[in-house]
Amino acid sequence: MNLSPPRGTRDFFPEELRYRNWLFGHFREVARLFAFEEYDAPVVESEELYTRKAGEEIVDQLYSFQDKGGRKLALRPEMTPSLSRLVLQKGGSLALPLKWFSIPQCWRYERMTRGRRREHYQWNIDVFGVGEVTAEAEILSVLTTFFSRLGLTPDDVVVKISSRKILETVLAEAGIADDRFAPVCVLIDKLEKMPREAVEAGMAELGVAADVIDRILQIASMDSLDAVAASIGEDNDGVRELGQLLTQAESYGIGQWLRFDASLVRGLAYYTGIVFEAADTGAQLRAICGGGRYDRLLSSFGGKDIPACGFGFGDAVITELLKDKGLLPQLDQQVDDVVFPFGAELRQPAAEVASRLRSQGRSVDLVLEDKKMKWAFRHADQVGASRLVLLAPEEWSRGLVRVHDMATSEERDLILADL
Ligand code: 4JH
């Protein structure tokens, strides 16, 4: 039998899970600071939750299959559709606005797998029910608070922001139908990974003329919000909202993390307004996270729209970055006491001592086999124990245990009550 996990998936040995739990602990703690509540949903969903037709990579790579009942299912590639399903399920009974977070494992299936991962964990932060950019300001503050906690600064990470309403205006002025908006955004997002000719061919297929493509690329190359405003007009929702967002970001004290980037669109079909992503300032890695506003997703599922925005933050790129910056902590196993019976006749008393310590909340590793003293010391060192508690015949007969402090090597004989 092949003992490797399936292609593109990972096992988490204790040492790796220790790191994952550390990262998730920061996700959860930052979410708590901002009063977001945790939710979850099944990793398997109906395929129809994801079959959008805008040419997104995430849909091309859907990990889909039929179950034994012939139902078309998929492993979730992202959390936003599940979250939307949950919100729709409750109809009008949910108190809005809601601020929810999750840390789902998400899946993709590529036929061409150049050693790429097929699963990751993605911290999701979402706000439903707020149509104003106060929601974006809040979730960007969640994001930068997280970076700061890990020791990252604006020298390490930049959060690029833009708005799809700029592109929407350009398309509307060119007389291009609304239903082309999402597929055009998805194509523009591919400019970095695909030759320009291929993007132009795709645009032509969508009925977008060459001069409109030129105009889009011209605006995408602008280096300031003022330049974009001058080009498409100050009286534009996208320009106005970006201005408001940058102003509010100053109140949060997070302005130094943000940079307007006219070329940013993001690759998900459902974004409708502000979009953002975080990148390493060295531009060595893929995006650390991405997000934006999606005010019309619920109606695409047949429901009544609720304004919403959020971000997804994968576990892979941040881990690479923290490694590069030397910000990954050394995480060792942590045990309070190793309890060691010296001789078979002290096993039952040792179990009693261990239970007593555990009932005080201490983490206790009871030695379960006959071992030599030397082994016990080495073991206590290996598991990171603070104390080695020794039960020896002579001391035990006087009601004493020998406590060895692993840090100082200091030894004392204590009665159980003082342990
Ligand atoms: C994605 C989606 C599911 C799994 C992986 C990556 Br790995 C795209 N962000």
Short mmCIF file of C-alpha atoms and ligand atoms in Angstrom, two decimals:
data_model
loop_
_atom_site.label_atom_id
_atom_site.label_comp_id
_atom_site.label_asym_id
_atom_site.label_seq_id
_atom_site.Cartn_x
_atom_site.Cartn_y
_atom_site.Cartn_z
CA MET A 1 0.00 0.00 0.00
CA ASN A 2 1.16 3.51 -0.81
CA LEU A 3 1.47 5.28 2.55
CA SER A 4 1.63 8.82 1.16
CA PRO A 5 -1.51 10.92 1.51
CA PRO A 6 -3.45 11.41 -1.76
CA ARG A 7 -1.76 13.67 -4.30
CA GLY A 8 -1.84 17.32 -3.30
CA THR A 9 -2.96 16.64 0.27
CA ARG A 10 -1.09 16.79 3.56
CA ASP A 11 -0.86 14.78 6.70
CA PHE A 12 -0.48 16.76 9.89
CA PHE A 13 1.96 15.06 12.22
CA PRO A 14 1.83 16.51 15.76
CA GLU A 15 4.67 18.93 15.06
CA GLU A 16 2.84 20.28 11.99
CA LEU A 17 -0.52 20.39 13.71
CA ARG A 18 1.09 22.35 16.53
CA TYR A 19 2.02 25.00 13.97
CA ARG A 20 -1.43 24.90 12.32
CA ASN A 21 -3.12 25.34 15.69
CA TRP A 22 -0.83 28.26 16.46
CA LEU A 23 -1.84 29.96 13.19
CA PHE A 24 -5.54 29.21 13.69
CA GLY A 25 -5.25 30.50 17.25
CA HIS A 26 -4.21 33.87 15.84
CA PHE A 27 -7.06 33.73 13.27
CA ARG A 28 -9.55 33.05 16.07
CA GLU A 29 -8.11 35.59 18.48
CA VAL A 30 -8.12 38.42 15.93
CA ALA A 31 -11.68 37.51 14.88
CA ARG A 32 -12.65 37.68 18.56
CA LEU A 33 -11.06 41.13 18.96
CA PHE A 34 -13.45 42.38 16.28
CA ALA A 35 -16.47 40.42 17.60
CA PHE A 36 -16.81 38.01 14.69
CA GLU A 37 -18.61 34.72 15.46
CA GLU A 38 -17.40 31.37 14.17
CA TYR A 39 -19.58 29.15 11.94
CA ASP A 40 -19.03 26.05 9.84
CA ALA A 41 -20.69 24.11 7.00
CA PRO A 42 -20.14 20.75 5.29
CA VAL A 43 -17.01 20.31 3.18
CA VAL A 44 -19.22 18.56 0.58
CA GLU A 45 -21.81 20.76 -1.10
CA SER A 46 -24.12 20.52 -4.13
CA GLU A 47 -22.12 21.17 -7.27
CA GLU A 48 -24.69 23.76 -8.39
CA LEU A 49 -23.55 26.03 -5.56
CA TYR A 50 -20.37 26.65 -7.61
CA THR A 51 -21.24 26.31 -11.29
CA ARG A 52 -20.90 29.96 -12.25
CA LYS A 53 -20.27 30.66 -15.90
CA ALA A 54 -17.76 33.53 -15.90
CA GLY A 55 -14.66 31.45 -16.66
CA GLU A 56 -13.20 31.50 -13.14
CA GLU A 57 -10.25 29.27 -12.36
CA ILE A 58 -11.93 28.20 -9.10
CA VAL A 59 -14.87 26.73 -11.09
CA ASP A 60 -12.59 25.13 -13.74
CA GLN A 61 -10.82 23.32 -10.93
CA LEU A 62 -13.89 22.12 -9.06
CA TYR A 63 -13.31 18.88 -7.14
CA SER A 64 -16.66 17.39 -8.18
CA PHE A 65 -18.09 13.89 -8.27
CA GLN A 66 -21.34 11.93 -8.15
CA ASP A 67 -22.27 10.12 -4.95
CA LYS A 68 -23.85 6.64 -4.89
CA GLY A 69 -27.29 8.22 -5.20
CA GLY A 70 -26.26 9.99 -8.39
CA ARG A 71 -26.20 13.43 -6.73
CA LYS A 72 -23.75 15.93 -8.22
CA LEU A 73 -21.55 17.11 -5.36
CA ALA A 74 -18.31 19.03 -4.93
CA LEU A 75 -15.74 19.58 -2.22
CA ARG A 76 -16.01 23.27 -1.41
CA PRO A 77 -13.36 25.33 -3.25
CA GLU A 78 -14.22 28.42 -1.17
CA MET A 79 -16.53 29.30 1.73
CA THR A 80 -18.51 32.29 0.44
CA PRO A 81 -21.20 30.23 -1.40
CA SER A 82 -21.77 28.08 1.73
CA LEU A 83 -21.99 31.20 3.89
CA SER A 84 -24.49 32.70 1.46
CA ARG A 85 -26.50 29.47 1.55
CA LEU A 86 -26.58 29.66 5.37
CA VAL A 87 -27.70 33.28 5.28
CA LEU A 88 -30.42 32.54 2.70
CA GLN A 89 -31.60 29.51 4.68
CA LYS A 90 -32.45 31.73 7.66
CA GLY A 91 -34.41 34.11 5.44
CA GLY A 92 -35.16 37.34 7.24
CA SER A 93 -34.67 35.94 10.73
CA LEU A 94 -30.95 36.69 11.06
CA ALA A 95 -30.07 39.88 12.91
CA LEU A 96 -28.12 42.08 10.51
CA PRO A 97 -25.45 43.17 10.25
CA LEU A 98 -23.73 39.89 10.95
CA LYS A 99 -19.99 39.40 11.32
CA TRP A 100 -19.00 35.76 10.93
CA PHE A 101 -15.74 33.89 10.44
CA SER A 102 -14.61 30.37 9.66
CA ILE A 103 -11.46 28.39 8.94
CA PRO A 104 -12.61 25.79 6.38
CA GLN A 105 -10.47 23.33 4.48
CA CYS A 106 -11.07 24.12 0.78
CA TRP A 107 -10.33 21.92 -2.21
CA ARG A 108 -9.38 22.20 -5.86
CA TYR A 109 -8.76 19.58 -8.50
CA GLU A 110 -6.40 20.31 -11.37
CA ARG A 111 -5.79 17.72 -14.03
CA MET A 112 -2.39 19.38 -14.54
CA THR A 113 -0.83 19.21 -11.07
CA ARG A 114 2.68 20.54 -11.10
CA GLY A 115 3.10 19.42 -7.53
CA ARG A 116 0.47 21.94 -6.53
CA ARG A 117 -1.59 21.50 -3.42
CA ARG A 118 -5.20 20.40 -3.73
CA GLU A 119 -6.33 21.56 -0.32
CA HIS A 120 -5.71 24.45 1.97
CA TYR A 121 -7.26 26.02 5.02
CA GLN A 122 -8.69 29.45 4.43
CA TRP A 123 -9.59 31.95 7.14
CA ASN A 124 -12.82 33.65 6.05
CA ILE A 125 -13.98 36.95 7.48
CA ASP A 126 -17.33 38.32 6.27
CA VAL A 127 -19.80 41.07 7.03
CA PHE A 128 -23.41 40.84 5.78
CA GLY A 129 -25.83 43.73 5.88
CA VAL A 130 -23.55 46.77 5.62
CA GLY A 131 -23.62 48.57 2.27
CA GLU A 132 -21.18 51.29 3.28
CA VAL A 133 -17.38 51.09 3.08
CA THR A 134 -17.26 51.13 6.88
CA ALA A 135 -17.49 47.35 6.46
CA GLU A 136 -14.42 47.24 4.21
CA ALA A 137 -12.52 49.52 6.61
CA GLU A 138 -13.37 47.16 9.47
CA ILE A 139 -12.30 43.98 7.68
CA LEU A 140 -9.09 45.60 6.45
CA SER A 141 -8.38 46.46 10.07
CA VAL A 142 -8.96 42.80 10.97
CA LEU A 143 -6.40 41.90 8.33
CA THR A 144 -3.67 44.35 9.35
CA THR A 145 -4.23 43.56 13.04
CA PHE A 146 -3.48 39.96 12.16
CA PHE A 147 -0.30 40.92 10.29
CA SER A 148 0.88 43.09 13.20
CA ARG A 149 0.32 40.31 15.72
CA LEU A 150 2.57 38.02 13.74
CA GLY A 151 5.33 40.64 13.66
CA LEU A 152 4.78 41.77 10.07
CA THR A 153 4.88 45.47 9.20
CA PRO A 154 4.05 47.62 6.16
CA ASP A 155 7.70 47.05 5.13
CA ASP A 156 6.79 43.37 4.66
CA VAL A 157 3.20 43.44 3.40
CA VAL A 158 1.13 45.79 1.25
CA VAL A 159 -2.65 45.68 0.94
CA LYS A 160 -3.60 46.72 -2.58
CA ILE A 161 -7.08 48.12 -3.01
CA SER A 162 -9.24 49.06 -5.95
CA SER A 163 -12.90 49.00 -6.98
CA ARG A 164 -14.61 47.09 -9.77
CA LYS A 165 -16.97 50.05 -10.11
CA ILE A 166 -14.20 51.79 -12.08
CA LEU A 167 -14.16 49.01 -14.68
CA GLU A 168 -17.96 48.86 -14.55
CA THR A 169 -18.10 52.54 -15.52
CA VAL A 170 -15.69 52.07 -18.42
CA LEU A 171 -17.74 49.14 -19.76
CA ALA A 172 -21.05 50.96 -19.31
CA GLU A 173 -19.70 53.99 -21.20
CA ALA A 174 -18.62 51.67 -24.01
CA GLY A 175 -22.18 50.34 -24.17
CA ILE A 176 -21.26 46.86 -23.01
CA ALA A 177 -24.12 44.86 -21.45
CA ASP A 178 -24.19 44.27 -17.67
CA ASP A 179 -23.98 40.51 -18.10
CA ARG A 180 -20.48 40.93 -19.54
CA PHE A 181 -19.17 42.61 -16.39
CA ALA A 182 -18.24 39.50 -14.38
CA PRO A 183 -16.59 37.57 -17.26
CA VAL A 184 -14.63 40.69 -18.29
CA CYS A 185 -13.36 41.11 -14.70
CA VAL A 186 -12.32 37.45 -14.59
CA LEU A 187 -10.42 37.86 -17.88
CA ILE A 188 -8.68 41.09 -16.85
CA ASP A 189 -7.53 39.30 -13.71
CA LYS A 190 -5.80 36.72 -15.93
CA LEU A 191 -3.58 39.40 -17.57
CA GLU A 192 -0.76 38.54 -15.17
CA LYS A 193 -0.81 34.81 -15.94
CA MET A 194 -1.81 34.80 -19.63
CA PRO A 195 -0.40 36.50 -22.73
CA ARG A 196 -2.18 39.73 -23.58
CA GLU A 197 -3.27 38.29 -26.94
CA ALA A 198 -5.18 35.48 -25.22
CA VAL A 199 -6.95 37.99 -22.96
CA GLU A 200 -7.77 40.17 -25.97
CA ALA A 201 -9.17 37.18 -27.84
CA GLY A 202 -11.35 36.33 -24.84
CA MET A 203 -12.55 39.92 -24.63
CA ALA A 204 -13.36 39.97 -28.33
CA GLU A 205 -15.42 36.82 -27.77
CA LEU A 206 -17.36 38.71 -25.09
CA GLY A 207 -17.97 41.51 -27.60
CA VAL A 208 -15.49 43.96 -26.11
CA ALA A 209 -13.81 45.93 -28.90
CA ALA A 210 -10.05 46.51 -29.06
CA ASP A 211 -10.35 50.24 -28.22
CA VAL A 212 -12.24 49.39 -25.01
CA ILE A 213 -9.51 46.93 -24.06
CA ASP A 214 -6.95 49.70 -24.63
CA ARG A 215 -8.95 52.05 -22.40
CA ILE A 216 -9.20 49.40 -19.65
CA LEU A 217 -5.46 48.74 -19.77
CA GLN A 218 -4.70 52.47 -19.83
CA ILE A 219 -6.71 53.00 -16.62
CA ALA A 220 -5.23 49.87 -15.06
CA SER A 221 -1.76 51.35 -15.55
CA MET A 222 -2.57 54.62 -13.70
CA ASP A 223 -0.59 55.11 -10.53
CA SER A 224 -2.98 57.17 -8.44
CA LEU A 225 -6.64 57.44 -7.53
CA ASP A 226 -6.50 61.11 -8.60
CA ALA A 227 -5.37 60.10 -12.09
CA VAL A 228 -8.23 57.60 -12.37
CA ALA A 229 -10.68 60.19 -11.04
CA ALA A 230 -9.47 62.71 -13.62
CA SER A 231 -9.95 60.12 -16.35
CA ILE A 232 -13.38 58.68 -15.51
CA GLY A 233 -14.76 61.57 -13.45
CA GLU A 234 -14.76 62.45 -9.73
CA ASP A 235 -18.47 61.72 -9.62
CA ASN A 236 -18.00 57.96 -9.73
CA ASP A 237 -19.12 55.58 -7.00
CA GLY A 238 -15.90 53.58 -7.21
CA VAL A 239 -13.69 56.64 -6.89
CA ARG A 240 -15.84 58.06 -4.08
CA GLU A 241 -15.89 54.82 -2.10
CA LEU A 242 -12.13 54.36 -2.42
CA GLY A 243 -11.63 57.91 -1.17
CA GLN A 244 -13.91 57.26 1.80
CA LEU A 245 -12.18 53.99 2.55
CA LEU A 246 -8.74 55.61 2.57
CA THR A 247 -10.03 58.35 4.89
CA GLN A 248 -11.60 55.83 7.30
CA ALA A 249 -8.42 53.75 7.20
CA GLU A 250 -6.59 56.74 8.73
CA SER A 251 -8.97 56.70 11.72
CA TYR A 252 -8.15 53.03 12.27
CA GLY A 253 -4.46 53.89 11.97
CA ILE A 254 -3.99 51.41 9.14
CA GLY A 255 -3.43 53.81 6.23
CA GLN A 256 0.27 52.92 5.96
CA TRP A 257 -0.65 49.35 4.94
CA LEU A 258 -2.87 50.35 2.02
CA ARG A 259 -2.04 51.28 -1.56
CA PHE A 260 -4.44 52.05 -4.36
CA ASP A 261 -3.70 49.77 -7.33
CA ALA A 262 -5.82 50.43 -10.43
CA SER A 263 -4.80 47.11 -12.01
CA LEU A 264 -6.37 45.02 -9.24
CA VAL A 265 -9.65 43.21 -10.08
CA ARG A 266 -9.41 39.77 -8.39
CA GLY A 267 -10.51 36.59 -10.14
CA LEU A 268 -13.87 35.77 -8.51
CA ALA A 269 -16.97 36.54 -10.58
CA TYR A 270 -19.16 37.84 -7.75
CA TYR A 271 -17.25 40.92 -6.57
CA THR A 272 -19.18 44.12 -7.26
CA GLY A 273 -17.24 46.98 -5.62
CA ILE A 274 -14.12 47.41 -3.52
CA VAL A 275 -11.60 44.59 -4.06
CA PHE A 276 -8.31 44.08 -2.26
CA GLU A 277 -5.44 41.70 -1.81
CA ALA A 278 -2.37 41.54 0.40
CA ALA A 279 1.04 40.84 -1.12
CA ASP A 280 4.59 40.62 0.17
CA THR A 281 6.38 43.89 -0.62
CA GLY A 282 9.20 41.87 -2.19
CA ALA A 283 6.65 40.56 -4.74
CA GLN A 284 8.19 37.10 -4.48
CA LEU A 285 5.05 35.19 -3.51
CA ARG A 286 1.48 34.79 -4.72
CA ALA A 287 -1.21 36.90 -3.03
CA ILE A 288 -1.42 36.32 0.74
CA CYS A 289 -5.19 36.86 0.79
CA GLY A 290 -7.94 38.41 -1.27
CA GLY A 291 -11.35 39.86 -0.77
CA GLY A 292 -13.94 42.40 -1.66
CA ARG A 293 -17.57 43.39 -1.79
CA TYR A 294 -20.20 41.04 -3.24
CA ASP A 295 -23.57 42.77 -3.03
CA ARG A 296 -25.37 40.62 -5.63
CA LEU A 297 -24.41 37.04 -4.80
CA LEU A 298 -27.63 36.12 -2.98
CA SER A 299 -29.85 36.98 -5.96
CA SER A 300 -27.70 34.69 -8.12
CA PHE A 301 -28.95 31.91 -5.78
CA GLY A 302 -32.55 33.08 -6.23
CA GLY A 303 -32.72 35.03 -2.98
CA LYS A 304 -33.04 38.66 -2.00
CA ASP A 305 -29.71 40.48 -2.05
CA ILE A 306 -27.99 41.64 1.12
CA PRO A 307 -24.83 43.78 0.81
CA ALA A 308 -21.77 41.82 1.87
CA CYS A 309 -17.99 41.89 1.88
CA GLY A 310 -15.24 39.67 3.14
CA PHE A 311 -11.90 38.05 2.53
CA GLY A 312 -10.31 34.63 2.29
CA PHE A 313 -6.85 34.10 3.73
CA GLY A 314 -5.08 30.81 2.91
CA ASP A 315 -2.61 29.02 5.16
CA ALA A 316 0.08 28.46 2.49
CA VAL A 317 1.49 31.83 1.43
CA ILE A 318 1.48 33.37 4.91
CA THR A 319 3.45 30.36 6.15
CA GLU A 320 6.08 30.82 3.42
CA LEU A 321 6.34 34.51 4.23
CA LEU A 322 6.68 33.98 7.99
CA LYS A 323 9.36 31.39 7.31
CA ASP A 324 11.26 33.79 5.01
CA LYS A 325 11.07 36.57 7.61
CA GLY A 326 12.14 34.33 10.51
CA LEU A 327 8.80 34.91 12.24
CA LEU A 328 7.77 31.30 12.70
CA PRO A 329 7.97 30.44 16.40
CA GLN A 330 9.71 27.34 17.66
CA LEU A 331 6.79 25.32 18.99
CA ASP A 332 7.69 22.41 21.23
CA GLN A 333 5.53 19.92 23.01
CA GLN A 334 4.64 21.24 26.44
CA VAL A 335 4.12 18.89 29.34
CA ASP A 336 4.07 19.97 32.97
CA ASP A 337 5.10 16.74 34.71
CA VAL A 338 6.54 13.39 33.81
CA VAL A 339 5.63 10.92 36.56
CA PHE A 340 8.05 8.02 36.81
CA PRO A 341 7.56 4.94 39.02
CA PHE A 342 10.94 3.50 39.93
CA GLY A 343 10.07 -0.19 39.99
CA ALA A 344 6.92 -2.18 39.12
CA GLU A 345 5.45 -2.03 42.63
CA LEU A 346 5.19 1.78 42.40
CA ARG A 347 3.07 1.79 39.24
CA GLN A 348 -0.27 2.03 41.03
CA PRO A 349 0.88 4.84 43.38
CA ALA A 350 2.33 6.63 40.31
CA ALA A 351 -1.07 6.42 38.59
CA GLU A 352 -2.63 7.98 41.71
CA VAL A 353 -0.06 10.77 41.75
CA ALA A 354 -0.62 11.42 38.02
CA SER A 355 -4.40 11.57 38.53
CA ARG A 356 -3.99 13.97 41.42
CA LEU A 357 -1.83 16.31 39.33
CA ARG A 358 -4.18 16.07 36.34
CA SER A 359 -7.13 17.00 38.53
CA GLN A 360 -5.23 20.23 39.25
CA GLY A 361 -5.16 20.87 35.51
CA ARG A 362 -1.55 19.90 34.95
CA SER A 363 -0.44 18.11 31.79
CA VAL A 364 1.03 14.83 33.03
CA ASP A 365 2.89 12.16 31.11
CA LEU A 366 2.85 8.98 33.21
CA VAL A 367 5.57 6.49 32.32
CA LEU A 368 3.65 3.27 31.50
CA GLU A 369 6.45 0.73 31.28
CA ASP A 370 9.45 -0.37 33.28
CA LYS A 371 12.21 2.03 32.34
CA LYS A 372 15.59 3.05 33.67
CA MET A 373 16.08 6.35 35.49
CA LYS A 374 18.27 7.59 32.65
CA TRP A 375 15.48 6.96 30.17
CA ALA A 376 13.03 8.93 32.32
CA PHE A 377 15.33 11.97 32.38
CA ARG A 378 15.88 11.88 28.64
CA HIS A 379 12.15 11.44 28.09
CA ALA A 380 11.26 14.37 30.38
CA ASP A 381 13.70 16.50 28.40
CA GLN A 382 12.25 15.36 25.04
CA VAL A 383 8.62 16.12 25.91
CA GLY A 384 9.53 19.52 27.32
CA ALA A 385 8.47 18.69 30.89
CA SER A 386 9.04 21.30 33.62
CA ARG A 387 9.28 18.62 36.32
CA LEU A 388 10.16 14.97 36.64
CA VAL A 389 8.23 13.45 39.53
CA LEU A 390 9.97 10.31 40.77
CA LEU A 391 8.39 7.64 42.95
CA ALA A 392 11.12 5.55 44.65
CA PRO A 393 10.50 2.77 47.26
CA GLU A 394 12.26 4.34 50.21
CA GLU A 395 10.81 7.89 49.77
CA TRP A 396 7.34 6.58 48.94
CA SER A 397 7.31 4.49 52.12
CA ARG A 398 7.68 7.83 53.96
CA GLY A 399 4.90 9.43 51.87
CA LEU A 400 7.33 11.47 49.76
CA VAL A 401 7.94 11.93 46.04
CA ARG A 402 11.15 13.33 44.58
CA VAL A 403 10.57 16.36 42.34
CA HIS A 404 13.29 17.23 39.87
CA ASP A 405 13.08 20.70 38.32
CA MET A 406 14.12 20.20 34.69
CA ALA A 407 15.27 23.80 34.22
CA THR A 408 17.41 24.19 37.37
CA SER A 409 18.12 20.51 38.18
CA GLU A 410 17.06 21.36 41.73
CA GLU A 411 15.60 18.37 43.62
CA ARG A 412 13.21 18.30 46.56
CA ASP A 413 11.28 15.60 48.39
CA LEU A 414 7.66 16.65 48.82
CA ILE A 415 4.58 15.23 50.48
CA LEU A 416 1.65 14.79 48.08
CA ALA A 417 -0.21 17.78 49.49
CA ASP A 418 2.69 20.05 48.46
CA LEU A 419 3.05 18.60 44.97
C1 4JH B 1 -7.78 27.32 -3.93
C2 4JH B 1 -9.01 26.72 -3.67
C3 4JH B 1 -9.05 25.50 -3.04
C4 4JH B 1 -7.89 24.87 -2.68
C5 4JH B 1 -6.70 25.46 -2.95
C6 4JH B 1 -6.63 26.69 -3.57
BR1 4JH B 1 -5.08 24.62 -2.47
C7 4JH B 1 -7.72 28.62 -4.62
N1 4JH B 1 -7.44 29.68 -3.70
#
